[in-house]
XYZ file of C-alpha atoms in Angstrom:
337
model
C 131.120 64.817 70.277
C 129.458 68.293 70.609
C 130.355 71.011 68.143
C 131.513 73.880 69.159
C 134.762 75.168 70.079
C 136.245 73.067 72.280
C 136.318 69.922 70.038
C 134.006 71.221 67.244
C 136.368 74.119 66.162
C 136.014 74.292 62.696
C 138.966 76.471 63.175
C 141.094 72.750 64.041
C 137.901 70.315 64.244
C 139.528 66.958 62.465
C 137.188 65.155 60.067
C 136.495 61.255 61.068
C 138.604 60.619 57.446
C 140.825 63.714 58.729
C 141.321 61.376 61.723
C 142.508 57.979 60.075
C 144.218 60.416 57.927
C 146.201 61.312 60.525
C 146.989 58.031 62.926
C 147.357 56.581 60.500
C 150.655 59.051 59.413
C 151.168 59.268 63.524
C 151.850 54.744 63.384
C 154.308 56.553 60.143
C 156.402 57.905 62.406
C 158.999 55.845 64.114
C 160.725 58.048 67.044
C 163.886 56.759 66.901
C 164.476 58.403 64.048
C 163.366 61.690 65.327
C 165.757 61.239 67.841
C 168.646 61.838 65.279
C 167.313 64.794 63.840
C 168.582 68.396 65.044
C 166.456 70.989 63.681
C 170.232 73.508 63.880
C 171.286 70.901 61.653
C 169.289 72.069 59.141
C 168.594 75.361 59.558
C 173.086 75.267 59.029
C 172.261 73.391 55.783
C 169.560 75.893 54.780
C 172.098 79.418 55.628
C 174.701 77.577 54.380
C 172.580 76.715 51.163
C 172.060 80.119 50.270
C 175.764 81.895 51.929
C 177.394 79.107 50.149
C 180.388 79.403 52.518
C 181.257 79.016 55.710
C 182.479 82.601 57.204
C 179.173 83.985 56.056
C 177.113 81.192 56.949
C 179.015 81.600 60.788
C 177.840 85.219 60.678
C 174.482 85.406 60.315
C 173.113 82.359 62.603
C 175.850 83.982 65.651
C 178.090 81.424 65.851
C 182.166 80.879 65.476
C 183.648 78.929 62.126
C 185.357 75.898 63.308
C 181.225 75.124 65.617
C 179.517 75.141 61.815
C 182.003 73.298 59.781
C 181.438 70.855 62.768
C 177.994 70.879 61.917
C 177.997 70.052 57.948
C 180.854 66.901 59.371
C 177.331 66.346 61.200
C 174.851 66.961 57.988
C 177.041 64.621 56.096
C 176.439 61.471 58.248
C 172.965 61.776 58.884
C 172.721 62.228 54.986
C 175.337 60.385 53.868
C 175.956 62.933 51.279
C 178.243 65.461 50.890
C 175.560 67.848 50.646
C 178.259 70.488 49.937
C 182.149 71.051 47.322
C 183.939 73.110 47.364
C 184.772 74.249 44.369
C 186.128 78.413 42.821
C 182.876 80.028 43.164
C 182.264 78.721 46.901
C 180.414 75.067 47.973
C 178.110 74.534 45.381
C 175.528 72.346 46.589
C 175.210 68.961 44.903
C 171.517 67.386 43.797
C 170.523 66.412 46.713
C 171.275 68.484 48.776
C 168.634 70.767 46.266
C 166.038 68.603 46.858
C 166.663 68.439 50.485
C 166.446 72.616 50.806
C 163.450 72.069 47.809
C 161.490 69.762 50.782
C 162.644 71.552 54.329
C 161.846 75.696 53.560
C 158.654 75.175 53.039
C 158.964 72.346 56.322
C 161.077 74.439 58.606
C 158.483 77.678 57.729
C 155.496 76.244 58.803
C 157.659 74.508 61.904
C 158.491 78.286 62.809
C 155.175 79.862 62.519
C 152.798 76.430 64.206
C 155.897 76.997 67.312
C 156.362 81.001 67.401
C 153.115 82.644 66.219
C 150.493 81.399 68.108
C 147.251 81.357 66.410
C 145.027 84.920 66.299
C 140.987 84.575 66.159
C 139.796 87.813 64.039
C 135.930 87.680 64.798
C 135.593 89.238 60.807
C 136.926 86.659 59.556
C 136.834 83.221 61.645
C 133.944 80.978 61.236
C 133.822 78.449 64.982
C 131.163 78.370 66.687
C 131.035 78.929 70.434
C 128.649 76.575 72.994
C 128.526 77.917 75.896
C 126.806 76.544 79.839
C 123.213 78.210 81.216
C 119.543 77.651 82.038
C 117.173 78.236 79.979
C 116.500 82.533 82.262
C 120.780 83.062 81.508
C 119.147 82.469 77.455
C 116.438 84.213 77.722
C 117.410 87.503 79.268
C 121.631 87.295 77.774
C 121.547 85.669 74.639
C 119.310 87.170 71.772
C 121.363 90.636 73.287
C 124.678 88.627 72.451
C 123.739 86.795 69.470
C 122.377 90.667 67.582
C 125.922 92.212 68.731
C 127.389 88.770 67.556
C 126.137 89.478 64.062
C 127.412 92.455 64.095
C 130.374 91.638 64.353
C 131.832 88.322 63.622
C 129.800 87.112 60.655
C 130.412 83.255 60.976
C 130.485 82.839 64.319
C 128.171 81.189 66.140
C 126.286 80.295 69.505
C 125.335 76.583 70.731
C 122.826 77.460 73.928
C 123.791 73.786 75.913
C 120.960 73.350 78.319
C 123.103 73.605 81.620
C 121.983 72.950 85.294
C 124.654 74.850 87.631
C 124.596 71.334 89.707
C 126.339 69.936 86.579
C 127.483 72.450 85.143
C 131.507 71.643 86.078
C 131.362 67.747 84.881
C 129.619 69.162 80.955
C 132.607 72.357 81.731
C 135.699 69.448 82.661
C 134.503 66.417 79.886
C 134.686 69.668 76.736
C 130.824 69.511 76.274
C 130.850 73.233 76.789
C 133.149 75.332 76.258
C 132.332 78.040 78.601
C 129.297 78.445 81.673
C 127.534 80.847 82.248
C 125.910 79.482 85.964
C 124.370 80.660 88.926
C 125.931 77.569 91.010
C 128.812 78.108 93.725
C 130.106 75.284 91.495
C 133.791 74.573 90.892
C 136.553 72.615 90.422
C 140.648 73.194 90.726
C 141.115 72.799 86.981
C 138.395 75.805 85.630
C 138.624 79.393 86.182
C 135.005 80.719 88.447
C 134.820 84.766 87.527
C 132.109 86.473 89.972
C 130.367 88.998 88.307
C 127.226 89.947 90.344
C 125.078 89.192 92.881
C 121.761 90.140 92.043
C 117.680 89.001 94.469
C 114.532 87.356 92.925
C 111.182 89.717 93.019
C 107.262 88.173 92.721
C 104.960 87.939 89.871
C 101.938 87.436 89.407
C 99.692 88.661 86.299
C 96.720 91.631 87.684
C 93.882 89.876 85.717
C 94.220 86.944 87.622
C 94.551 88.180 90.875
C 93.707 91.145 91.622
C 95.697 93.303 95.413
C 97.320 95.874 95.662
C 100.984 96.101 96.905
C 103.046 96.714 98.818
C 103.110 92.532 98.590
C 101.892 90.830 101.364
C 103.292 87.636 103.698
C 99.538 87.295 103.561
C 99.120 87.975 99.962
C 101.730 86.030 99.107
C 100.615 82.495 101.134
C 97.306 83.044 100.384
C 97.686 82.297 96.483
C 100.061 79.277 94.863
C 103.156 78.425 93.952
C 105.035 77.636 90.436
C 108.808 77.296 91.452
C 112.201 76.462 89.715
C 114.028 73.975 90.933
C 116.843 71.288 88.991
C 116.460 68.716 90.991
C 112.603 68.392 91.095
C 113.046 69.864 95.281
C 109.816 70.945 95.912
C 111.327 73.425 98.531
C 113.296 76.399 97.956
C 115.686 78.919 101.199
C 111.930 81.260 100.671
C 109.962 77.971 102.958
C 112.535 78.603 105.325
C 112.437 81.646 106.079
C 108.492 81.538 105.584
C 108.480 78.680 108.488
C 110.159 81.601 110.478
C 107.340 83.282 110.348
C 105.466 80.656 111.402
C 103.094 80.745 107.628
C 103.916 78.074 104.810
C 102.921 78.577 101.110
C 101.951 75.543 98.948
C 103.761 75.077 95.465
C 101.259 74.140 92.755
C 103.808 73.566 89.943
C 107.656 72.023 89.535
C 109.760 73.316 87.035
C 113.512 73.500 85.824
C 113.022 75.578 83.290
C 111.454 79.224 83.282
C 109.797 79.420 80.365
C 106.432 77.995 80.842
C 106.626 80.381 83.897
C 104.569 83.858 82.171
C 101.685 81.713 80.686
C 101.170 79.811 83.506
C 100.364 83.193 85.509
C 98.900 84.927 82.296
C 96.078 81.936 83.256
C 96.040 81.098 86.519
C 95.478 82.661 89.965
C 100.142 81.723 91.219
C 102.805 83.488 91.736
C 106.405 83.414 90.441
C 109.544 83.950 92.610
C 112.658 84.558 89.887
C 115.236 86.797 89.806
C 114.611 90.374 88.795
C 116.658 90.419 85.548
C 114.030 89.031 84.268
C 111.325 91.427 85.957
C 110.778 94.375 83.829
C 110.876 92.303 80.984
C 108.052 89.532 81.679
C 105.893 93.281 82.722
C 106.739 94.871 80.019
C 106.145 91.772 78.234
C 102.874 89.503 79.573
C 101.344 93.103 81.502
C 102.530 91.364 84.506
C 102.918 92.824 88.395
C 105.583 92.619 89.925
C 106.882 93.149 93.981
C 110.381 92.401 96.206
C 109.610 88.776 98.069
C 107.898 89.965 101.443
C 110.042 87.922 103.198
C 114.199 87.101 102.978
C 114.797 85.148 100.833
C 118.956 85.053 99.175
C 120.776 86.298 96.391
C 121.820 84.047 93.756
C 125.825 84.690 92.050
C 125.717 85.065 88.579
C 129.507 83.824 87.502
C 132.001 82.657 84.422
C 132.743 79.553 84.415
C 135.794 77.910 82.246
C 138.742 75.190 81.947
C 142.377 76.838 83.483
C 143.218 75.319 79.409
C 142.025 78.262 77.459
C 143.368 81.221 79.244
C 145.807 81.640 76.531
C 142.477 81.175 73.475
C 142.066 84.710 72.292
C 138.168 83.125 70.438
C 137.221 80.999 74.637
C 138.362 85.516 76.562
C 136.773 86.831 73.413
C 133.564 85.680 74.305
C 134.425 86.125 77.885
C 134.761 89.332 77.249
C 131.770 90.051 74.599
C 129.857 88.641 77.556
C 130.428 90.383 80.278
C 129.826 93.212 78.619
C 126.559 92.532 77.375
C 125.859 91.831 81.530
C 127.193 94.388 83.238
C 125.508 96.754 79.952
C 121.718 95.263 81.320
C 122.574 95.726 85.134
C 123.160 99.304 85.139
C 119.751 99.479 82.960
C 117.628 97.695 86.001
C 119.018 99.627 88.461
């Protein structure tokens, strides 16, 4: 089991010891016994105990007096006990009734809270961990700012970034390995919600100390030097190579990886090009002194989307985190444009 909001939410997670205890309790529960229990009768019992009068109890319950009398007969049959004795001071409870009221009142209050009051999320107080699926470039682009904001607003909320490539994100969500995902893949399923956030393109980066060229970047310059390629399936070609082929040229890919994190180190040491999501470019140029330009051939844009399971549609914590991610991405995109 992973340790995130889904199976690992600290509000709901069962430790192994608690799970064993729950299993033991469940084995003691006989469903046939509960068939005999009508919660409405227990409500009548509590109100009768408080009012000590059938007419007044009927008024509080918005029932007729005959209905309350019938409920009392059923209660006496269920508990095999008189429950109330008629006196000059009203319907007096028996000692057994007092014991039942003492035990039932907190149980009924707890049941009311569970059934009628859906759990709320308080970011200032609640302690939980979100498992968010993403590729490493999305983590690099978003997580420092997202975590900084959450540390200010939700001091006990943690994030576990789970490396998830676009081809595996659906199964990760369906298997409850992540709570939600930020992805560039088109994959989805009928069990998931998919929300498109934006479409973005690519730019080509290089180190001017390794490659001495002037902009704009031409196709001839582009294919003259070797390339780094990110591929989640280990392929040595991408859609860009199809565009180069149509232009009658080809490039040499020197290195293929599924991780973006090593690209800046390689660009700094070797005369190589790397074509990356444009949202990374400003930061990498500022940090590493790289140059960038538009890709000199057609490169299809990618779609950035949020994915989450439909069973989280009403979960307050998940909705809060989704909104935080939306706001951050919108802010970062507006700064680029």
